[in-house]
mmCIF file of C-alpha atoms in Angstrom:
data_model
loop_
_atom_site.group_PDB
_atom_site.id
_atom_site.type_symbol
_atom_site.label_atom_id
_atom_site.label_comp_id
_atom_site.label_asym_id
_atom_site.label_seq_id
_atom_site.Cartn_x
_atom_site.Cartn_y
_atom_site.Cartn_z
ATOM 1 C CA MET A 22 -28.875 63.796 3.395
ATOM 2 C CA ARG A 23 -30.255 63.767 0.213
ATOM 3 C CA ASP A 24 -27.200 65.365 -0.737
ATOM 4 C CA THR A 25 -25.696 61.954 0.540
ATOM 5 C CA GLU A 26 -28.084 60.508 -1.188
ATOM 6 C CA ILE A 27 -26.143 61.878 -4.008
ATOM 7 C CA ARG A 28 -23.376 61.331 -4.039
ATOM 8 C CA THR A 29 -23.893 57.357 -3.120
ATOM 9 C CA GLU A 30 -26.105 57.034 -6.192
ATOM 10 C CA THR A 31 -22.958 58.504 -8.284
ATOM 11 C CA ARG A 32 -20.217 56.115 -7.011
ATOM 12 C CA SER A 33 -22.730 53.101 -7.304
ATOM 13 C CA ALA A 34 -23.101 54.783 -11.437
ATOM 14 C CA MET A 35 -19.638 55.335 -11.724
ATOM 15 C CA ALA A 36 -18.763 51.724 -10.299
ATOM 16 C CA ALA A 37 -21.373 49.759 -11.755
ATOM 17 C CA ASP A 38 -20.165 51.718 -15.835
ATOM 18 C CA GLY A 39 -16.332 51.025 -14.476
ATOM 19 C CA GLY A 40 -16.971 47.559 -13.842
ATOM 20 C CA GLU A 41 -18.267 47.487 -17.055
ATOM 21 C CA ALA A 42 -15.729 49.305 -19.335
ATOM 22 C CA VAL A 43 -13.223 46.378 -17.149
ATOM 23 C CA GLY A 44 -14.728 43.350 -18.188
ATOM 24 C CA ALA A 45 -15.504 45.631 -21.595
ATOM 25 C CA ARG A 46 -11.446 45.075 -21.516
ATOM 26 C CA ARG A 47 -11.288 41.687 -20.123
ATOM 27 C CA LEU A 48 -13.462 39.956 -22.836
ATOM 28 C CA PRO A 49 -12.721 41.671 -26.217
ATOM 29 C CA ALA A 50 -15.186 41.154 -29.046
ATOM 30 C CA HIS A 51 -13.051 38.497 -30.929
ATOM 31 C CA TRP A 52 -12.514 36.491 -27.843
ATOM 32 C CA PRO A 53 -13.287 33.378 -29.132
ATOM 33 C CA LEU A 54 -11.074 33.485 -32.302
ATOM 34 C CA VAL A 55 -7.871 34.634 -29.814
ATOM 35 C CA LEU A 56 -9.240 31.406 -27.248
ATOM 36 C CA LEU A 57 -9.091 29.394 -30.730
ATOM 37 C CA GLY A 58 -6.065 30.105 -31.189
ATOM 38 C CA ALA A 59 -4.278 29.855 -27.993
ATOM 39 C CA ALA A 60 -5.306 26.693 -27.868
ATOM 40 C CA LEU A 61 -4.493 25.391 -31.703
ATOM 41 C CA LEU A 62 -1.326 27.647 -33.049
ATOM 42 C CA PRO A 63 1.083 26.014 -30.307
ATOM 43 C CA GLY A 64 0.355 22.744 -31.152
ATOM 44 C CA ALA A 65 0.698 23.339 -34.066
ATOM 45 C CA VAL A 66 4.466 25.026 -33.167
ATOM 46 C CA LEU A 67 5.561 21.536 -31.352
ATOM 47 C CA VAL A 68 4.355 18.988 -34.445
ATOM 48 C CA ALA A 69 6.598 21.669 -37.302
ATOM 49 C CA VAL A 70 8.653 21.710 -34.982
ATOM 50 C CA GLY A 71 8.531 17.744 -34.392
ATOM 51 C CA ARG A 72 8.786 16.886 -37.949
ATOM 52 C CA SER A 73 11.448 19.260 -38.651
ATOM 53 C CA LEU A 74 13.867 17.695 -36.005
ATOM 54 C CA GLU A 75 12.616 13.856 -37.905
ATOM 55 C CA GLU A 76 14.987 15.647 -40.899
ATOM 56 C CA PRO A 77 17.900 13.671 -41.382
ATOM 57 C CA ALA A 78 19.653 16.914 -42.613
ATOM 58 C CA VAL A 79 19.212 17.750 -38.428
ATOM 59 C CA GLN A 80 19.355 14.353 -37.325
ATOM 60 C CA ALA A 81 23.220 14.493 -37.090
ATOM 61 C CA TRP A 82 23.325 17.702 -36.386
ATOM 62 C CA ARG A 83 21.949 16.490 -32.936
ATOM 63 C CA THR A 84 24.369 13.454 -33.517
ATOM 64 C CA VAL A 85 27.826 14.874 -33.632
ATOM 65 C CA PHE A 86 26.976 17.774 -31.190
ATOM 66 C CA LEU A 87 25.743 15.872 -28.585
ATOM 67 C CA ALA A 88 28.886 13.209 -29.534
ATOM 68 C CA VAL A 89 30.860 16.352 -28.886
ATOM 69 C CA THR A 90 30.006 18.009 -26.204
ATOM 70 C CA VAL A 91 29.201 15.190 -24.537
ATOM 71 C CA GLN A 92 33.026 13.400 -24.687
ATOM 72 C CA ALA A 93 34.352 16.303 -24.483
ATOM 73 C CA THR A 94 32.830 18.062 -20.708
ATOM 74 C CA PRO A 95 33.747 15.021 -18.679
ATOM 75 C CA PHE A 96 37.265 16.511 -20.091
ATOM 76 C CA LEU A 97 36.723 19.857 -19.256
ATOM 77 C CA LEU A 98 35.477 19.920 -15.979
ATOM 78 C CA LEU A 99 38.696 17.620 -14.927
ATOM 79 C CA GLY A 100 41.325 20.211 -16.897
ATOM 80 C CA THR A 101 39.598 23.286 -14.839
ATOM 81 C CA ALA A 102 39.163 21.629 -11.740
ATOM 82 C CA LEU A 103 43.329 20.724 -11.788
ATOM 83 C CA SER A 104 43.193 24.345 -13.149
ATOM 84 C CA GLY A 105 41.566 25.669 -9.886
ATOM 85 C CA ALA A 106 43.576 23.970 -7.714
ATOM 86 C CA ILE A 107 47.122 24.200 -8.843
ATOM 87 C CA ASN A 108 45.434 27.909 -8.956
ATOM 88 C CA ALA A 109 44.652 27.800 -5.217
ATOM 89 C CA PHE A 110 46.979 24.684 -3.685
ATOM 90 C CA VAL A 111 50.760 25.487 -5.517
ATOM 91 C CA PRO A 112 52.684 28.698 -4.345
ATOM 92 C CA ALA A 113 53.942 31.220 -7.167
ATOM 93 C CA SER A 114 57.132 31.584 -6.260
ATOM 94 C CA LEU A 115 57.517 27.951 -6.816
ATOM 95 C CA PHE A 116 58.509 29.097 -10.550
ATOM 96 C CA GLY A 117 60.780 30.437 -9.909
ATOM 97 C CA ARG A 118 62.515 28.720 -7.610
ATOM 98 C CA LEU A 119 62.132 25.510 -10.128
ATOM 99 C CA LEU A 120 63.124 27.553 -13.678
ATOM 100 C CA PRO A 121 66.978 27.565 -14.061
ATOM 101 C CA LYS A 122 68.959 31.180 -14.548
ATOM 102 C CA ARG A 123 69.868 31.467 -17.478
ATOM 103 C CA PRO A 124 66.973 32.208 -19.966
ATOM 104 C CA ALA A 125 67.339 30.837 -22.540
ATOM 105 C CA LEU A 126 67.947 27.275 -20.532
ATOM 106 C CA ALA A 127 64.572 28.633 -18.743
ATOM 107 C CA VAL A 128 62.405 28.562 -22.057
ATOM 108 C CA PRO A 129 62.527 24.302 -22.667
ATOM 109 C CA VAL A 130 61.743 24.112 -19.256
ATOM 110 C CA ALA A 131 58.659 26.433 -18.993
ATOM 111 C CA GLY A 132 57.298 24.559 -21.347
ATOM 112 C CA MET A 133 57.716 21.522 -20.138
ATOM 113 C CA ALA A 134 56.100 22.806 -17.132
ATOM 114 C CA GLY A 135 52.647 22.601 -19.654
ATOM 115 C CA VAL A 136 53.451 18.972 -18.820
ATOM 116 C CA VAL A 137 52.556 18.249 -15.722
ATOM 117 C CA LEU A 138 50.991 21.391 -14.693
ATOM 118 C CA PRO A 139 47.918 21.880 -16.469
ATOM 119 C CA GLY A 140 45.710 25.419 -17.263
ATOM 120 C CA CYS A 141 43.323 26.228 -19.951
ATOM 121 C CA GLU A 142 43.908 29.118 -21.679
ATOM 122 C CA CYS A 143 42.388 31.792 -19.873
ATOM 123 C CA ALA A 144 44.631 30.881 -16.226
ATOM 124 C CA SER A 145 47.411 30.987 -18.517
ATOM 125 C CA VAL A 146 47.086 34.432 -19.531
ATOM 126 C CA PRO A 147 47.332 35.532 -15.737
ATOM 127 C CA VAL A 148 50.061 32.049 -14.153
ATOM 128 C CA ALA A 149 52.618 34.084 -16.902
ATOM 129 C CA ASN A 150 51.046 38.459 -15.518
ATOM 130 C CA SER A 151 52.431 36.787 -11.820
ATOM 131 C CA LEU A 152 55.282 35.079 -12.865
ATOM 132 C CA ILE A 153 57.022 37.947 -15.157
ATOM 133 C CA GLY A 154 55.448 40.318 -11.477
ATOM 134 C CA ARG A 155 58.106 37.545 -9.973
ATOM 135 C CA GLY A 156 60.804 38.708 -11.380
ATOM 136 C CA VAL A 157 60.434 35.514 -14.182
ATOM 137 C CA THR A 158 61.942 35.760 -18.137
ATOM 138 C CA PRO A 159 58.829 37.043 -19.723
ATOM 139 C CA ALA A 160 60.453 34.672 -22.139
ATOM 140 C CA ALA A 161 59.673 31.745 -20.134
ATOM 141 C CA ALA A 162 56.464 32.854 -18.842
ATOM 142 C CA PHE A 163 55.456 33.453 -22.254
ATOM 143 C CA ALA A 164 56.565 29.652 -23.496
ATOM 144 C CA PHE A 165 54.294 28.103 -20.225
ATOM 145 C CA LEU A 166 51.958 30.118 -21.241
ATOM 146 C CA LEU A 167 51.689 28.257 -25.268
ATOM 147 C CA SER A 168 52.479 24.797 -23.565
ATOM 148 C CA ALA A 169 49.997 24.925 -20.629
ATOM 149 C CA PRO A 170 47.386 24.409 -22.930
ATOM 150 C CA ALA A 171 47.793 22.367 -25.284
ATOM 151 C CA VAL A 172 49.985 19.291 -23.807
ATOM 152 C CA ASN A 173 49.178 18.930 -19.903
ATOM 153 C CA PRO A 174 48.342 15.389 -18.864
ATOM 154 C CA VAL A 175 44.366 15.596 -19.482
ATOM 155 C CA VAL A 176 44.107 17.589 -23.433
ATOM 156 C CA LEU A 177 46.661 14.882 -24.048
ATOM 157 C CA THR A 178 44.557 12.424 -22.419
ATOM 158 C CA ALA A 179 41.008 13.793 -24.421
ATOM 159 C CA THR A 180 43.753 13.755 -27.940
ATOM 160 C CA ALA A 181 44.110 9.262 -27.259
ATOM 161 C CA ILE A 182 40.448 8.673 -26.705
ATOM 162 C CA ALA A 183 39.392 11.352 -29.537
ATOM 163 C CA PHE A 184 41.953 9.352 -31.922
ATOM 164 C CA PRO A 185 41.801 5.919 -30.534
ATOM 165 C CA GLY A 186 44.119 3.606 -32.243
ATOM 166 C CA ASP A 187 46.766 6.857 -33.290
ATOM 167 C CA PRO A 188 49.200 7.149 -30.413
ATOM 168 C CA ALA A 189 51.334 9.306 -33.443
ATOM 169 C CA MET A 190 48.710 11.734 -33.503
ATOM 170 C CA VAL A 191 48.911 12.230 -29.552
ATOM 171 C CA LEU A 192 52.818 12.295 -29.892
ATOM 172 C CA ALA A 193 52.341 15.279 -33.297
ATOM 173 C CA ARG A 194 50.873 17.356 -30.878
ATOM 174 C CA LEU A 195 52.883 16.896 -27.729
ATOM 175 C CA LEU A 196 55.956 17.528 -29.661
ATOM 176 C CA ALA A 197 54.582 20.942 -32.217
ATOM 177 C CA SER A 198 52.914 22.150 -28.284
ATOM 178 C CA LEU A 199 56.577 22.061 -27.550
ATOM 179 C CA LEU A 200 58.252 22.493 -30.003
ATOM 180 C CA ALA A 201 55.961 26.087 -30.790
ATOM 181 C CA ALA A 202 56.165 27.105 -28.016
ATOM 182 C CA ALA A 203 60.706 26.961 -27.149
ATOM 183 C CA ALA A 204 60.321 28.373 -30.179
ATOM 184 C CA MET A 205 58.227 31.309 -28.724
ATOM 185 C CA GLY A 206 59.926 32.421 -26.382
ATOM 186 C CA TRP A 207 63.110 31.990 -28.056
ATOM 187 C CA LEU A 208 61.520 34.485 -30.739
ATOM 188 C CA TRP A 209 61.093 37.315 -28.275
ATOM 189 C CA LEU A 210 64.494 36.597 -26.772
ATOM 190 C CA TRP A 211 65.412 38.031 -30.373
ATOM 191 C CA LEU A 212 63.130 40.729 -31.328
ATOM 192 C CA GLY A 213 60.631 41.395 -28.364
ATOM 193 C CA LYS A 214 60.978 44.423 -26.981
ATOM 194 C CA GLU A 215 60.200 46.296 -23.125
ATOM 195 C CA GLU A 216 57.651 48.559 -24.292
ATOM 196 C CA TRP A 217 55.895 46.069 -26.056
ATOM 197 C CA LEU A 218 55.432 44.498 -22.815
ATOM 198 C CA ARG A 219 52.714 45.929 -20.216
ATOM 199 C CA PRO A 220 51.878 44.089 -17.692
ATOM 200 C CA ALA A 221 49.345 44.378 -15.430
ATOM 201 C CA ARG A 222 49.552 43.972 -11.845
ATOM 202 C CA ARG A 223 46.665 41.024 -12.182
ATOM 203 C CA HIS A 224 46.622 38.970 -8.955
ATOM 204 C CA THR A 225 46.370 35.503 -9.340
ATOM 205 C CA GLY A 226 47.647 32.145 -7.225
ATOM 206 C CA HIS A 227 46.357 32.048 -2.869
ATOM 207 C CA ARG A 228 45.406 35.392 -1.360
ATOM 208 C CA PRO A 229 47.161 35.342 2.782
ATOM 209 C CA GLY A 230 43.878 35.537 4.659
ATOM 210 C CA HIS A 231 41.584 34.165 1.882
ATOM 211 C CA SER A 232 40.674 29.594 2.313
ATOM 212 C CA ARG A 233 41.823 28.581 -0.687
ATOM 213 C CA TRP A 234 39.120 25.981 -1.260
ATOM 214 C CA THR A 235 36.841 29.355 -0.996
ATOM 215 C CA GLU A 236 39.039 30.139 -4.292
ATOM 216 C CA PHE A 237 39.704 26.886 -5.480
ATOM 217 C CA ARG A 238 35.874 26.793 -5.296
ATOM 218 C CA GLU A 239 35.640 30.569 -7.286
ATOM 219 C CA GLY A 240 37.996 29.416 -9.545
ATOM 220 C CA PHE A 241 36.397 26.830 -10.706
ATOM 221 C CA GLN A 242 33.494 27.875 -11.004
ATOM 222 C CA HIS A 243 34.369 30.700 -13.198
ATOM 223 C CA ASP A 244 37.128 28.517 -15.779
ATOM 224 C CA PHE A 245 34.521 26.301 -15.812
ATOM 225 C CA LEU A 246 30.748 28.217 -16.898
ATOM 226 C CA HIS A 247 33.729 30.921 -19.135
ATOM 227 C CA ALA A 248 35.535 27.351 -20.889
ATOM 228 C CA GLY A 249 32.086 25.566 -21.115
ATOM 229 C CA GLY A 250 30.415 28.068 -23.271
ATOM 230 C CA PHE A 251 32.790 28.022 -25.788
ATOM 231 C CA LEU A 252 33.035 24.587 -25.545
ATOM 232 C CA VAL A 253 29.457 24.442 -26.321
ATOM 233 C CA VAL A 254 29.928 26.945 -29.393
ATOM 234 C CA GLY A 255 32.710 24.873 -30.301
ATOM 235 C CA ALA A 256 30.395 22.199 -30.849
ATOM 236 C CA MET A 257 27.356 23.751 -32.245
ATOM 237 C CA ALA A 258 29.805 24.969 -35.056
ATOM 238 C CA ALA A 259 31.446 21.625 -35.290
ATOM 239 C CA ALA A 260 27.776 19.815 -36.169
ATOM 240 C CA THR A 261 26.711 23.134 -38.604
ATOM 241 C CA PHE A 262 30.167 22.862 -40.402
ATOM 242 C CA ASN A 263 29.680 19.598 -40.835
ATOM 243 C CA VAL A 264 26.623 19.470 -41.849
ATOM 244 C CA ALA A 265 25.714 22.347 -44.287
ATOM 245 C CA VAL A 266 28.732 22.760 -45.525
ATOM 246 C CA PRO A 267 28.418 21.944 -49.034
ATOM 247 C CA LYS A 268 30.546 19.085 -50.175
ATOM 248 C CA SER A 269 31.785 20.732 -53.136
ATOM 249 C CA VAL A 270 33.439 23.199 -50.642
ATOM 250 C CA LEU A 271 34.668 21.061 -48.502
ATOM 251 C CA GLU A 272 36.131 19.733 -51.489
ATOM 252 C CA THR A 273 38.149 22.575 -52.273
ATOM 253 C CA PHE A 274 40.108 23.112 -49.334
ATOM 254 C CA SER A 275 41.352 19.332 -47.728
ATOM 255 C CA GLY A 276 42.132 18.688 -51.343
ATOM 256 C CA SER A 277 45.003 20.626 -50.612
ATOM 257 C CA PRO A 278 47.116 20.118 -49.013
ATOM 258 C CA TRP A 279 48.241 24.058 -47.897
ATOM 259 C CA LEU A 280 44.658 25.092 -48.236
ATOM 260 C CA SER A 281 43.573 22.513 -45.502
ATOM 261 C CA VAL A 282 45.736 23.337 -42.905
ATOM 262 C CA LEU A 283 45.197 27.479 -43.729
ATOM 263 C CA PHE A 284 41.625 26.757 -43.712
ATOM 264 C CA LEU A 285 41.190 24.835 -40.366
ATOM 265 C CA ALA A 286 43.721 27.133 -38.859
ATOM 266 C CA ALA A 287 42.362 30.131 -39.565
ATOM 267 C CA LEU A 288 38.678 27.691 -38.023
ATOM 268 C CA ALA A 289 41.372 27.377 -33.733
ATOM 269 C CA ILE A 290 41.249 30.465 -33.959
ATOM 270 C CA VAL A 291 37.945 31.913 -34.993
ATOM 271 C CA LEU A 292 36.005 28.723 -32.401
ATOM 272 C CA ALA A 293 37.553 29.324 -29.476
ATOM 273 C CA VAL A 294 37.607 25.803 -28.060
ATOM 274 C CA CYS A 295 38.697 25.080 -25.616
ATOM 275 C CA SER A 296 42.277 22.839 -25.541
ATOM 276 C CA GLU A 297 40.389 19.701 -22.646
ATOM 277 C CA ALA A 298 37.826 19.092 -25.658
ATOM 278 C CA ASP A 299 38.976 20.587 -29.193
ATOM 279 C CA ALA A 300 40.360 17.609 -29.724
ATOM 280 C CA PHE A 301 36.529 16.076 -30.482
ATOM 281 C CA VAL A 302 35.912 18.430 -32.791
ATOM 282 C CA ALA A 303 39.426 18.182 -33.959
ATOM 283 C CA ALA A 304 37.714 14.074 -34.435
ATOM 284 C CA SER A 305 35.439 15.172 -35.948
ATOM 285 C CA LEU A 306 35.992 16.785 -39.278
ATOM 286 C CA THR A 307 36.817 13.790 -40.891
ATOM 287 C CA GLY A 308 37.174 15.487 -43.960
ATOM 288 C CA PHE A 309 40.829 17.106 -43.330
ATOM 289 C CA SER A 310 43.898 15.140 -43.122
ATOM 290 C CA PRO A 311 45.433 14.763 -40.656
ATOM 291 C CA VAL A 312 48.320 17.051 -40.351
ATOM 292 C CA ALA A 313 45.619 19.666 -40.612
ATOM 293 C CA ARG A 314 43.634 18.545 -38.212
ATOM 294 C CA LEU A 315 46.827 18.264 -36.147
ATOM 295 C CA THR A 316 47.225 21.997 -37.040
ATOM 296 C CA PHE A 317 44.181 22.981 -35.230
ATOM 297 C CA MET A 318 44.768 21.150 -32.621
ATOM 298 C CA VAL A 319 48.042 23.009 -31.962
ATOM 299 C CA VAL A 320 47.389 26.566 -32.951
ATOM 300 C CA GLY A 321 43.903 26.246 -30.686
ATOM 301 C CA PRO A 322 44.389 26.385 -27.403
ATOM 302 C CA MET A 323 47.645 28.748 -29.014
ATOM 303 C CA VAL A 324 45.523 31.800 -30.387
ATOM 304 C CA ASP A 325 41.891 31.798 -30.070
ATOM 305 C CA LEU A 326 40.141 35.058 -30.000
ATOM 306 C CA LYS A 327 39.170 34.876 -26.829
ATOM 307 C CA LEU A 328 42.871 35.073 -25.952
ATOM 308 C CA ILE A 329 43.827 37.723 -27.819
ATOM 309 C CA ALA A 330 41.569 39.574 -26.195
ATOM 310 C CA LEU A 331 42.561 38.615 -22.665
ATOM 311 C CA GLN A 332 46.365 38.936 -23.889
ATOM 312 C CA ALA A 333 45.508 42.882 -23.977
ATOM 313 C CA GLY A 334 43.697 43.839 -21.471
ATOM 314 C CA THR A 335 47.367 41.942 -19.728
ATOM 315 C CA PHE A 336 50.023 42.229 -21.325
ATOM 316 C CA GLY A 337 48.956 45.630 -23.791
ATOM 317 C CA ARG A 338 47.761 45.708 -27.832
ATOM 318 C CA ALA A 339 50.986 46.083 -28.129
ATOM 319 C CA PHE A 340 52.453 43.278 -27.398
ATOM 320 C CA ALA A 341 48.905 41.323 -28.618
ATOM 321 C CA PHE A 342 48.640 41.623 -31.784
ATOM 322 C CA ARG A 343 52.807 40.762 -32.314
ATOM 323 C CA PHE A 344 53.008 37.476 -29.997
ATOM 324 C CA SER A 345 49.393 36.297 -31.820
ATOM 325 C CA ALA A 346 50.459 37.001 -35.373
ATOM 326 C CA ALA A 347 53.933 35.388 -34.589
ATOM 327 C CA THR A 348 52.732 32.625 -33.056
ATOM 328 C CA ALA A 349 50.367 31.760 -35.361
ATOM 329 C CA VAL A 350 52.796 31.817 -37.931
ATOM 330 C CA VAL A 351 54.824 30.193 -36.323
ATOM 331 C CA ALA A 352 52.721 26.766 -34.628
ATOM 332 C CA VAL A 353 51.432 26.142 -38.123
ATOM 333 C CA VAL A 354 54.660 25.836 -38.657
ATOM 334 C CA CYS A 355 55.265 22.902 -36.331
ATOM 335 C CA ALA A 356 53.044 21.562 -36.740
ATOM 336 C CA VAL A 357 53.149 20.652 -40.081
ATOM 337 C CA LEU A 358 57.198 19.620 -39.678
ATOM 338 C CA ILE A 359 55.614 17.336 -36.556
ATOM 339 C CA GLY A 360 52.277 16.263 -38.464
ATOM 340 C CA GLY A 361 55.295 16.024 -41.918
ATOM 341 C CA VAL A 362 57.316 13.321 -40.481
ATOM 342 C CA LEU A 363 55.446 11.344 -37.981
ATOM 343 C CA LEU A 364 51.515 10.984 -38.876
#
């Protein structure tokens, strides 16, 4: 009995000590300072951020960013929805039946098919791969790959709204993009080699036994979220470019016709803005000439960092690097030629 009482008293003392230890850990000696900091620090941060948001430069950045994003989002939504619908509801064999048998004639026809069959950059790569797998000549598939994201109705409508009262810009984008797509198709017929091409057997279009509406929803969701991320990044970059880059730097590039064209061509490759939204980014670059901004809109849908990665994964690196480099040069030349005549 005595041993039991001793053990009980020992456990009570240990519990009391433990409780005091826990209490000591919960309430450190400097707890009033911690409480005061927790009360004051968030308020100070909010005040500092609030004041910084009222700075003219930050307000200008916010205005440009919101303008580009809000204007472009409806067209991005419509374009990705149409692309998902074509992938789910339009048979892939339709392309093969409509194209001429002669490769030289199939190239411009495939390029002009992009006017009525919209597709974003990400969707055009697997579609081109599917066409090659179904016997379509690679030159025609590549012409469609380049033209569909650049000349579809959604992109042309967005361009008309981004450049109000300037129908020449819409026509110049259409003609320059079609010319570049056809030129690359013919160039592949002339210089392309089969060993450069490694088509990956990836499925696109409707799969038997699956719901078309489910395929549409999944395709639309993937394309919109993927392209929307690039839109936000592009809008942020455009806003930062307009606010942060000194005027002296802009004058260095914008003052030279050739430097401005090459600069915006490189910017289009790096920004990788979705074609449904790039017209609004181009319209915000007001310090550059119309030809330079046209080059931005012609190069972007055909060559950018994400497209190079997609092409390398689908057709192989040997193809992607050669094709992307040649496309960039051809797109710049076509934009300068058409823009010099129409703008």
